[in-house]
């Protein structure tokens, strides 16, 4: 049995032969590694607006609370957004990735139903 086989796992061939030294005039790469630039393939995630719709029954205070608790707006901003919805019929609460937007919608609808309000919350591609 040749001595080399003692150091190699079964079914594995011997290591590749060493690279021969460059002949005169040939590029002396000195073992440099060339990394090719990859083309960018990943797109940024699509974004979705979460909106509240106006209705005649949900108390303004509840809408302001929703905007503060679920969308982290301060009282002033939450009040402005609520009034915009009240006057214009709908308004943007925030912009999120798809999963986060869908979760916000579910949480707002659950809280509204639990409180007995008909508040509508939807998401739309931004
Ligand atoms: N229009 C409601 C009222 O007068 C207030 C309201 C604001 C309801 C925004 C829903 O998304 C809404 N009580």
PDB file of N, CA, C and O in Angstrom, residues 52-111:
ATOM      1  N   UNK A  52     -56.622  54.154   7.953  1.00  0.00           N
ATOM      2  CA  UNK A  52     -57.880  54.093   8.687  1.00  0.00           C
ATOM      3  C   UNK A  52     -58.939  54.793   7.844  1.00  0.00           C
ATOM      4  O   UNK A  52     -58.649  55.788   7.165  1.00  0.00           O
ATOM      5  N   UNK A  53     -60.151  54.261   7.891  1.00  0.00           N
ATOM      6  CA  UNK A  53     -61.271  54.860   7.160  1.00  0.00           C
ATOM      7  C   UNK A  53     -62.216  55.540   8.146  1.00  0.00           C
ATOM      8  O   UNK A  53     -62.384  55.089   9.286  1.00  0.00           O
ATOM      9  N   UNK A  54     -62.831  56.598   7.689  1.00  0.00           N
ATOM     10  CA  UNK A  54     -63.779  57.308   8.550  1.00  0.00           C
ATOM     11  C   UNK A  54     -65.079  56.524   8.677  1.00  0.00           C
ATOM     12  O   UNK A  54     -65.437  55.726   7.800  1.00  0.00           O
ATOM     13  N   UNK A  55     -65.749  56.699   9.781  1.00  0.00           N
ATOM     14  CA  UNK A  55     -67.137  56.237   9.960  1.00  0.00           C
ATOM     15  C   UNK A  55     -67.818  57.205  10.903  1.00  0.00           C
ATOM     16  O   UNK A  55     -67.167  58.103  11.449  1.00  0.00           O
ATOM     17  N   UNK A  56     -69.126  57.024  11.095  1.00  0.00           N
ATOM     18  CA  UNK A  56     -69.866  58.000  11.909  1.00  0.00           C
ATOM     19  C   UNK A  56     -69.943  57.622  13.380  1.00  0.00           C
ATOM     20  O   UNK A  56     -70.531  58.369  14.175  1.00  0.00           O
ATOM     21  N   UNK A  57     -69.377  56.488  13.767  1.00  0.00           N
ATOM     22  CA  UNK A  57     -69.647  55.972  15.118  1.00  0.00           C
ATOM     23  C   UNK A  57     -68.421  55.835  16.022  1.00  0.00           C
ATOM     24  O   UNK A  57     -68.541  55.967  17.244  1.00  0.00           O
ATOM     25  N   UNK A  58     -67.266  55.528  15.438  1.00  0.00           N
ATOM     26  CA  UNK A  58     -66.076  55.350  16.283  1.00  0.00           C
ATOM     27  C   UNK A  58     -65.712  56.681  16.932  1.00  0.00           C
ATOM     28  O   UNK A  58     -65.597  57.698  16.244  1.00  0.00           O
ATOM     29  N   UNK A  59     -65.557  56.697  18.254  1.00  0.00           N
ATOM     30  CA  UNK A  59     -65.198  57.959  18.916  1.00  0.00           C
ATOM     31  C   UNK A  59     -63.818  58.451  18.471  1.00  0.00           C
ATOM     32  O   UNK A  59     -62.902  57.653  18.252  1.00  0.00           O
ATOM     33  N   UNK A  60     -63.713  59.773  18.344  1.00  0.00           N
ATOM     34  CA  UNK A  60     -62.427  60.368  17.959  1.00  0.00           C
ATOM     35  C   UNK A  60     -61.305  59.956  18.914  1.00  0.00           C
ATOM     36  O   UNK A  60     -60.174  59.684  18.483  1.00  0.00           O
ATOM     37  N   UNK A  61     -61.629  59.878  20.201  1.00  0.00           N
ATOM     38  CA  UNK A  61     -60.606  59.519  21.194  1.00  0.00           C
ATOM     39  C   UNK A  61     -60.054  58.113  20.948  1.00  0.00           C
ATOM     40  O   UNK A  61     -58.869  57.851  21.177  1.00  0.00           O
ATOM     41  N   UNK A  62     -60.936  57.218  20.500  1.00  0.00           N
ATOM     42  CA  UNK A  62     -60.471  55.854  20.246  1.00  0.00           C
ATOM     43  C   UNK A  62     -59.507  55.829  19.058  1.00  0.00           C
ATOM     44  O   UNK A  62     -58.481  55.144  19.092  1.00  0.00           O
ATOM     45  N   UNK A  63     -59.819  56.600  18.030  1.00  0.00           N
ATOM     46  CA  UNK A  63     -58.944  56.653  16.850  1.00  0.00           C
ATOM     47  C   UNK A  63     -57.580  57.234  17.234  1.00  0.00           C
ATOM     48  O   UNK A  63     -56.532  56.737  16.820  1.00  0.00           O
ATOM     49  N   UNK A  64     -57.611  58.276  18.042  1.00  0.00           N
ATOM     50  CA  UNK A  64     -56.346  58.884  18.499  1.00  0.00           C
ATOM     51  C   UNK A  64     -55.546  57.858  19.300  1.00  0.00           C
ATOM     52  O   UNK A  64     -54.322  57.722  19.123  1.00  0.00           O
ATOM     53  N   UNK A  65     -56.222  57.103  20.153  1.00  0.00           N
ATOM     54  CA  UNK A  65     -55.538  56.065  20.943  1.00  0.00           C
ATOM     55  C   UNK A  65     -54.905  55.013  20.014  1.00  0.00           C
ATOM     56  O   UNK A  65     -53.751  54.614  20.216  1.00  0.00           O
ATOM     57  N   UNK A  66     -55.657  54.602  18.989  1.00  0.00           N
ATOM     58  CA  UNK A  66     -55.126  53.611  18.031  1.00  0.00           C
ATOM     59  C   UNK A  66     -53.855  54.145  17.364  1.00  0.00           C
ATOM     60  O   UNK A  66     -52.854  53.430  17.236  1.00  0.00           O
ATOM     61  N   UNK A  67     -53.901  55.414  16.951  1.00  0.00           N
ATOM     62  CA  UNK A  67     -52.738  55.991  16.257  1.00  0.00           C
ATOM     63  C   UNK A  67     -51.533  56.111  17.197  1.00  0.00           C
ATOM     64  O   UNK A  67     -50.382  55.973  16.756  1.00  0.00           O
ATOM     65  N   UNK A  68     -51.781  56.315  18.457  1.00  0.00           N
ATOM     66  CA  UNK A  68     -50.683  56.399  19.427  1.00  0.00           C
ATOM     67  C   UNK A  68     -50.146  55.008  19.769  1.00  0.00           C
ATOM     68  O   UNK A  68     -48.924  54.783  19.770  1.00  0.00           O
ATOM     69  N   UNK A  69     -51.053  54.092  20.058  1.00  0.00           N
ATOM     70  CA  UNK A  69     -50.629  52.788  20.592  1.00  0.00           C
ATOM     71  C   UNK A  69     -50.103  51.840  19.518  1.00  0.00           C
ATOM     72  O   UNK A  69     -49.137  51.116  19.754  1.00  0.00           O
ATOM     73  N   UNK A  70     -50.734  51.838  18.354  1.00  0.00           N
ATOM     74  CA  UNK A  70     -50.348  50.868  17.327  1.00  0.00           C
ATOM     75  C   UNK A  70     -49.372  51.451  16.302  1.00  0.00           C
ATOM     76  O   UNK A  70     -48.685  50.703  15.618  1.00  0.00           O
ATOM     77  N   UNK A  71     -49.356  52.795  16.205  1.00  0.00           N
ATOM     78  CA  UNK A  71     -48.489  53.397  15.184  1.00  0.00           C
ATOM     79  C   UNK A  71     -47.470  54.371  15.780  1.00  0.00           C
ATOM     80  O   UNK A  71     -46.732  55.014  15.041  1.00  0.00           O
ATOM     81  N   UNK A  72     -47.437  54.433  17.098  1.00  0.00           N
ATOM     82  CA  UNK A  72     -46.426  55.189  17.845  1.00  0.00           C
ATOM     83  C   UNK A  72     -46.386  56.672  17.480  1.00  0.00           C
ATOM     84  O   UNK A  72     -45.314  57.299  17.520  1.00  0.00           O
ATOM     85  N   UNK A  73     -47.539  57.250  17.124  1.00  0.00           N
ATOM     86  CA  UNK A  73     -47.580  58.696  16.895  1.00  0.00           C
ATOM     87  C   UNK A  73     -47.768  59.410  18.238  1.00  0.00           C
ATOM     88  O   UNK A  73     -48.432  58.877  19.144  1.00  0.00           O
ATOM     89  N   UNK A  74     -47.229  60.636  18.340  1.00  0.00           N
ATOM     90  CA  UNK A  74     -47.485  61.409  19.565  1.00  0.00           C
ATOM     91  C   UNK A  74     -48.910  61.994  19.487  1.00  0.00           C
ATOM     92  O   UNK A  74     -49.563  61.936  18.438  1.00  0.00           O
ATOM     93  N   UNK A  75     -49.358  62.532  20.607  1.00  0.00           N
ATOM     94  CA  UNK A  75     -50.760  62.987  20.707  1.00  0.00           C
ATOM     95  C   UNK A  75     -51.106  64.004  19.628  1.00  0.00           C
ATOM     96  O   UNK A  75     -52.186  63.931  19.012  1.00  0.00           O
ATOM     97  N   UNK A  76     -50.202  64.950  19.387  1.00  0.00           N
ATOM     98  CA  UNK A  76     -50.444  65.995  18.388  1.00  0.00           C
ATOM     99  C   UNK A  76     -50.618  65.413  16.995  1.00  0.00           C
ATOM    100  O   UNK A  76     -51.576  65.735  16.272  1.00  0.00           O
ATOM    101  N   UNK A  77     -49.660  64.576  16.608  1.00  0.00           N
ATOM    102  CA  UNK A  77     -49.694  63.962  15.268  1.00  0.00           C
ATOM    103  C   UNK A  77     -50.920  63.064  15.131  1.00  0.00           C
ATOM    104  O   UNK A  77     -51.617  63.092  14.100  1.00  0.00           O
ATOM    105  N   UNK A  78     -51.193  62.279  16.178  1.00  0.00           N
ATOM    106  CA  UNK A  78     -52.342  61.361  16.144  1.00  0.00           C
ATOM    107  C   UNK A  78     -53.643  62.160  15.961  1.00  0.00           C
ATOM    108  O   UNK A  78     -54.520  61.756  15.184  1.00  0.00           O
ATOM    109  N   UNK A  79     -53.748  63.278  16.647  1.00  0.00           N
ATOM    110  CA  UNK A  79     -54.957  64.107  16.540  1.00  0.00           C
ATOM    111  C   UNK A  79     -55.093  64.675  15.128  1.00  0.00           C
ATOM    112  O   UNK A  79     -56.189  64.681  14.542  1.00  0.00           O
ATOM    113  N   UNK A  80     -53.979  65.133  14.569  1.00  0.00           N
ATOM    114  CA  UNK A  80     -54.011  65.670  13.193  1.00  0.00           C
ATOM    115  C   UNK A  80     -54.425  64.602  12.186  1.00  0.00           C
ATOM    116  O   UNK A  80     -55.234  64.863  11.279  1.00  0.00           O
ATOM    117  N   UNK A  81     -53.863  63.399  12.334  1.00  0.00           N
ATOM    118  CA  UNK A  81     -54.210  62.313  11.393  1.00  0.00           C
ATOM    119  C   UNK A  81     -55.686  61.947  11.544  1.00  0.00           C
ATOM    120  O   UNK A  81     -56.407  61.763  10.559  1.00  0.00           O
ATOM    121  N   UNK A  82     -56.153  61.857  12.793  1.00  0.00           N
ATOM    122  CA  UNK A  82     -57.556  61.508  13.038  1.00  0.00           C
ATOM    123  C   UNK A  82     -58.477  62.542  12.381  1.00  0.00           C
ATOM    124  O   UNK A  82     -59.480  62.189  11.730  1.00  0.00           O
ATOM    125  N   UNK A  83     -58.147  63.831  12.537  1.00  0.00           N
ATOM    126  CA  UNK A  83     -58.995  64.888  11.959  1.00  0.00           C
ATOM    127  C   UNK A  83     -58.974  64.844  10.434  1.00  0.00           C
ATOM    128  O   UNK A  83     -59.992  65.081   9.774  1.00  0.00           O
ATOM    129  N   UNK A  84     -57.813  64.525   9.882  1.00  0.00           N
ATOM    130  CA  UNK A  84     -57.710  64.389   8.423  1.00  0.00           C
ATOM    131  C   UNK A  84     -58.642  63.262   7.933  1.00  0.00           C
ATOM    132  O   UNK A  84     -59.363  63.420   6.949  1.00  0.00           O
ATOM    133  N   UNK A  85     -58.617  62.141   8.653  1.00  0.00           N
ATOM    134  CA  UNK A  85     -59.488  61.014   8.283  1.00  0.00           C
ATOM    135  C   UNK A  85     -60.955  61.435   8.414  1.00  0.00           C
ATOM    136  O   UNK A  85     -61.785  61.148   7.524  1.00  0.00           O
ATOM    137  N   UNK A  86     -61.256  62.116   9.511  1.00  0.00           N
ATOM    138  CA  UNK A  86     -62.629  62.568   9.779  1.00  0.00           C
ATOM    139  C   UNK A  86     -63.128  63.463   8.643  1.00  0.00           C
ATOM    140  O   UNK A  86     -64.286  63.363   8.221  1.00  0.00           O
ATOM    141  N   UNK A  87     -62.253  64.309   8.119  1.00  0.00           N
ATOM    142  CA  UNK A  87     -62.685  65.271   7.085  1.00  0.00           C
ATOM    143  C   UNK A  87     -62.551  64.719   5.676  1.00  0.00           C
ATOM    144  O   UNK A  87     -63.348  65.065   4.793  1.00  0.00           O
ATOM    145  N   UNK A  88     -61.562  63.887   5.440  1.00  0.00           N
ATOM    146  CA  UNK A  88     -61.289  63.455   4.060  1.00  0.00           C
ATOM    147  C   UNK A  88     -61.705  62.005   3.782  1.00  0.00           C
ATOM    148  O   UNK A  88     -61.624  61.543   2.652  1.00  0.00           O
ATOM    149  N   UNK A  89     -62.079  61.276   4.838  1.00  0.00           N
ATOM    150  CA  UNK A  89     -62.591  59.916   4.621  1.00  0.00           C
ATOM    151  C   UNK A  89     -61.577  58.818   4.867  1.00  0.00           C
ATOM    152  O   UNK A  89     -61.954  57.685   5.158  1.00  0.00           O
ATOM    153  N   UNK A  90     -60.301  59.125   4.730  1.00  0.00           N
ATOM    154  CA  UNK A  90     -59.259  58.120   4.969  1.00  0.00           C
ATOM    155  C   UNK A  90     -57.925  58.800   5.218  1.00  0.00           C
ATOM    156  O   UNK A  90     -57.735  59.966   4.861  1.00  0.00           O
ATOM    157  N   UNK A  91     -57.012  58.085   5.830  1.00  0.00           N
ATOM    158  CA  UNK A  91     -55.699  58.672   6.104  1.00  0.00           C
ATOM    159  C   UNK A  91     -54.674  57.594   6.409  1.00  0.00           C
ATOM    160  O   UNK A  91     -55.021  56.494   6.879  1.00  0.00           O
ATOM    161  N   UNK A  92     -53.429  57.920   6.126  1.00  0.00           N
ATOM    162  CA  UNK A  92     -52.327  56.962   6.300  1.00  0.00           C
ATOM    163  C   UNK A  92     -51.829  56.995   7.754  1.00  0.00           C
ATOM    164  O   UNK A  92     -51.525  58.063   8.292  1.00  0.00           O
ATOM    165  N   UNK A  93     -51.763  55.813   8.344  1.00  0.00           N
ATOM    166  CA  UNK A  93     -51.226  55.680   9.715  1.00  0.00           C
ATOM    167  C   UNK A  93     -49.730  55.444   9.691  1.00  0.00           C
ATOM    168  O   UNK A  93     -49.016  55.819  10.622  1.00  0.00           O
ATOM    169  N   UNK A  94     -49.251  54.738   8.640  1.00  0.00           N
ATOM    170  CA  UNK A  94     -47.830  54.426   8.541  1.00  0.00           C
ATOM    171  C   UNK A  94     -47.568  53.576   7.315  1.00  0.00           C
ATOM    172  O   UNK A  94     -48.507  53.122   6.653  1.00  0.00           O
ATOM    173  N   UNK A  95     -46.287  53.377   7.016  1.00  0.00           N
ATOM    174  CA  UNK A  95     -45.865  52.583   5.854  1.00  0.00           C
ATOM    175  C   UNK A  95     -44.930  51.485   6.354  1.00  0.00           C
ATOM    176  O   UNK A  95     -43.975  51.776   7.088  1.00  0.00           O
ATOM    177  N   UNK A  96     -45.200  50.230   5.927  1.00  0.00           N
ATOM    178  CA  UNK A  96     -44.491  49.080   6.493  1.00  0.00           C
ATOM    179  C   UNK A  96     -44.268  48.015   5.418  1.00  0.00           C
ATOM    180  O   UNK A  96     -44.865  48.063   4.344  1.00  0.00           O
ATOM    181  N   UNK A  97     -43.432  47.054   5.746  1.00  0.00           N
ATOM    182  CA  UNK A  97     -43.334  45.874   4.889  1.00  0.00           C
ATOM    183  C   UNK A  97     -44.651  45.100   4.986  1.00  0.00           C
ATOM    184  O   UNK A  97     -45.465  45.341   5.898  1.00  0.00           O
ATOM    185  N   UNK A  98     -44.840  44.152   4.071  1.00  0.00           N
ATOM    186  CA  UNK A  98     -46.147  43.490   3.948  1.00  0.00           C
ATOM    187  C   UNK A  98     -46.591  42.812   5.250  1.00  0.00           C
ATOM    188  O   UNK A  98     -47.731  43.003   5.702  1.00  0.00           O
ATOM    189  N   UNK A  99     -45.704  42.026   5.842  1.00  0.00           N
ATOM    190  CA  UNK A  99     -46.072  41.274   7.051  1.00  0.00           C
ATOM    191  C   UNK A  99     -46.406  42.205   8.202  1.00  0.00           C
ATOM    192  O   UNK A  99     -47.367  41.966   8.937  1.00  0.00           O
ATOM    193  N   UNK A 100     -45.601  43.245   8.359  1.00  0.00           N
ATOM    194  CA  UNK A 100     -45.838  44.182   9.463  1.00  0.00           C
ATOM    195  C   UNK A 100     -47.155  44.915   9.242  1.00  0.00           C
ATOM    196  O   UNK A 100     -47.967  45.066  10.176  1.00  0.00           O
ATOM    197  N   UNK A 101     -47.416  45.345   8.004  1.00  0.00           N
ATOM    198  CA  UNK A 101     -48.668  46.047   7.696  1.00  0.00           C
ATOM    199  C   UNK A 101     -49.867  45.144   7.988  1.00  0.00           C
ATOM    200  O   UNK A 101     -50.849  45.578   8.612  1.00  0.00           O
ATOM    201  N   UNK A 102     -49.792  43.885   7.561  1.00  0.00           N
ATOM    202  CA  UNK A 102     -50.909  42.957   7.769  1.00  0.00           C
ATOM    203  C   UNK A 102     -51.153  42.736   9.261  1.00  0.00           C
ATOM    204  O   UNK A 102     -52.312  42.658   9.706  1.00  0.00           O
ATOM    205  N   UNK A 103     -50.073  42.655  10.026  1.00  0.00           N
ATOM    206  CA  UNK A 103     -50.217  42.463  11.477  1.00  0.00           C
ATOM    207  C   UNK A 103     -50.868  43.685  12.123  1.00  0.00           C
ATOM    208  O   UNK A 103     -51.747  43.555  12.984  1.00  0.00           O
ATOM    209  N   UNK A 104     -50.451  44.888  11.702  1.00  0.00           N
ATOM    210  CA  UNK A 104     -51.046  46.123  12.243  1.00  0.00           C
ATOM    211  C   UNK A 104     -52.551  46.134  11.976  1.00  0.00           C
ATOM    212  O   UNK A 104     -53.353  46.461  12.858  1.00  0.00           O
ATOM    213  N   UNK A 105     -52.937  45.804  10.731  1.00  0.00           N
ATOM    214  CA  UNK A 105     -54.361  45.802  10.373  1.00  0.00           C
ATOM    215  C   UNK A 105     -55.129  44.851  11.300  1.00  0.00           C
ATOM    216  O   UNK A 105     -56.176  45.219  11.861  1.00  0.00           O
ATOM    217  N   UNK A 106     -54.603  43.639  11.477  1.00  0.00           N
ATOM    218  CA  UNK A 106     -55.293  42.650  12.319  1.00  0.00           C
ATOM    219  C   UNK A 106     -55.410  43.130  13.756  1.00  0.00           C
ATOM    220  O   UNK A 106     -56.462  42.977  14.387  1.00  0.00           O
ATOM    221  N   UNK A 107     -54.340  43.705  14.279  1.00  0.00           N
ATOM    222  CA  UNK A 107     -54.360  44.160  15.676  1.00  0.00           C
ATOM    223  C   UNK A 107     -55.348  45.306  15.870  1.00  0.00           C
ATOM    224  O   UNK A 107     -56.089  45.344  16.855  1.00  0.00           O
ATOM    225  N   UNK A 108     -55.372  46.246  14.921  1.00  0.00           N
ATOM    226  CA  UNK A 108     -56.296  47.395  15.025  1.00  0.00           C
ATOM    227  C   UNK A 108     -57.747  46.911  14.924  1.00  0.00           C
ATOM    228  O   UNK A 108     -58.614  47.334  15.708  1.00  0.00           O
ATOM    229  N   UNK A 109     -58.009  46.005  13.963  1.00  0.00           N
ATOM    230  CA  UNK A 109     -59.379  45.501  13.811  1.00  0.00           C
ATOM    231  C   UNK A 109     -59.814  44.737  15.058  1.00  0.00           C
ATOM    232  O   UNK A 109     -60.953  44.894  15.535  1.00  0.00           O
ATOM    233  N   UNK A 110     -58.923  43.946  15.622  1.00  0.00           N
ATOM    234  CA  UNK A 110     -59.260  43.176  16.828  1.00  0.00           C
ATOM    235  C   UNK A 110     -59.581  44.116  17.992  1.00  0.00           C
ATOM    236  O   UNK A 110     -60.576  43.915  18.708  1.00  0.00           O
ATOM    237  N   UNK A 111     -58.745  45.155  18.166  1.00  0.00           N
ATOM    238  CA  UNK A 111     -58.970  46.102  19.270  1.00  0.00           C
ATOM    239  C   UNK A 111     -60.288  46.858  19.060  1.00  0.00           C
ATOM    240  O   UNK A 111     -61.032  47.112  20.024  1.00  0.00           O
TER     241      UNK A 111
END
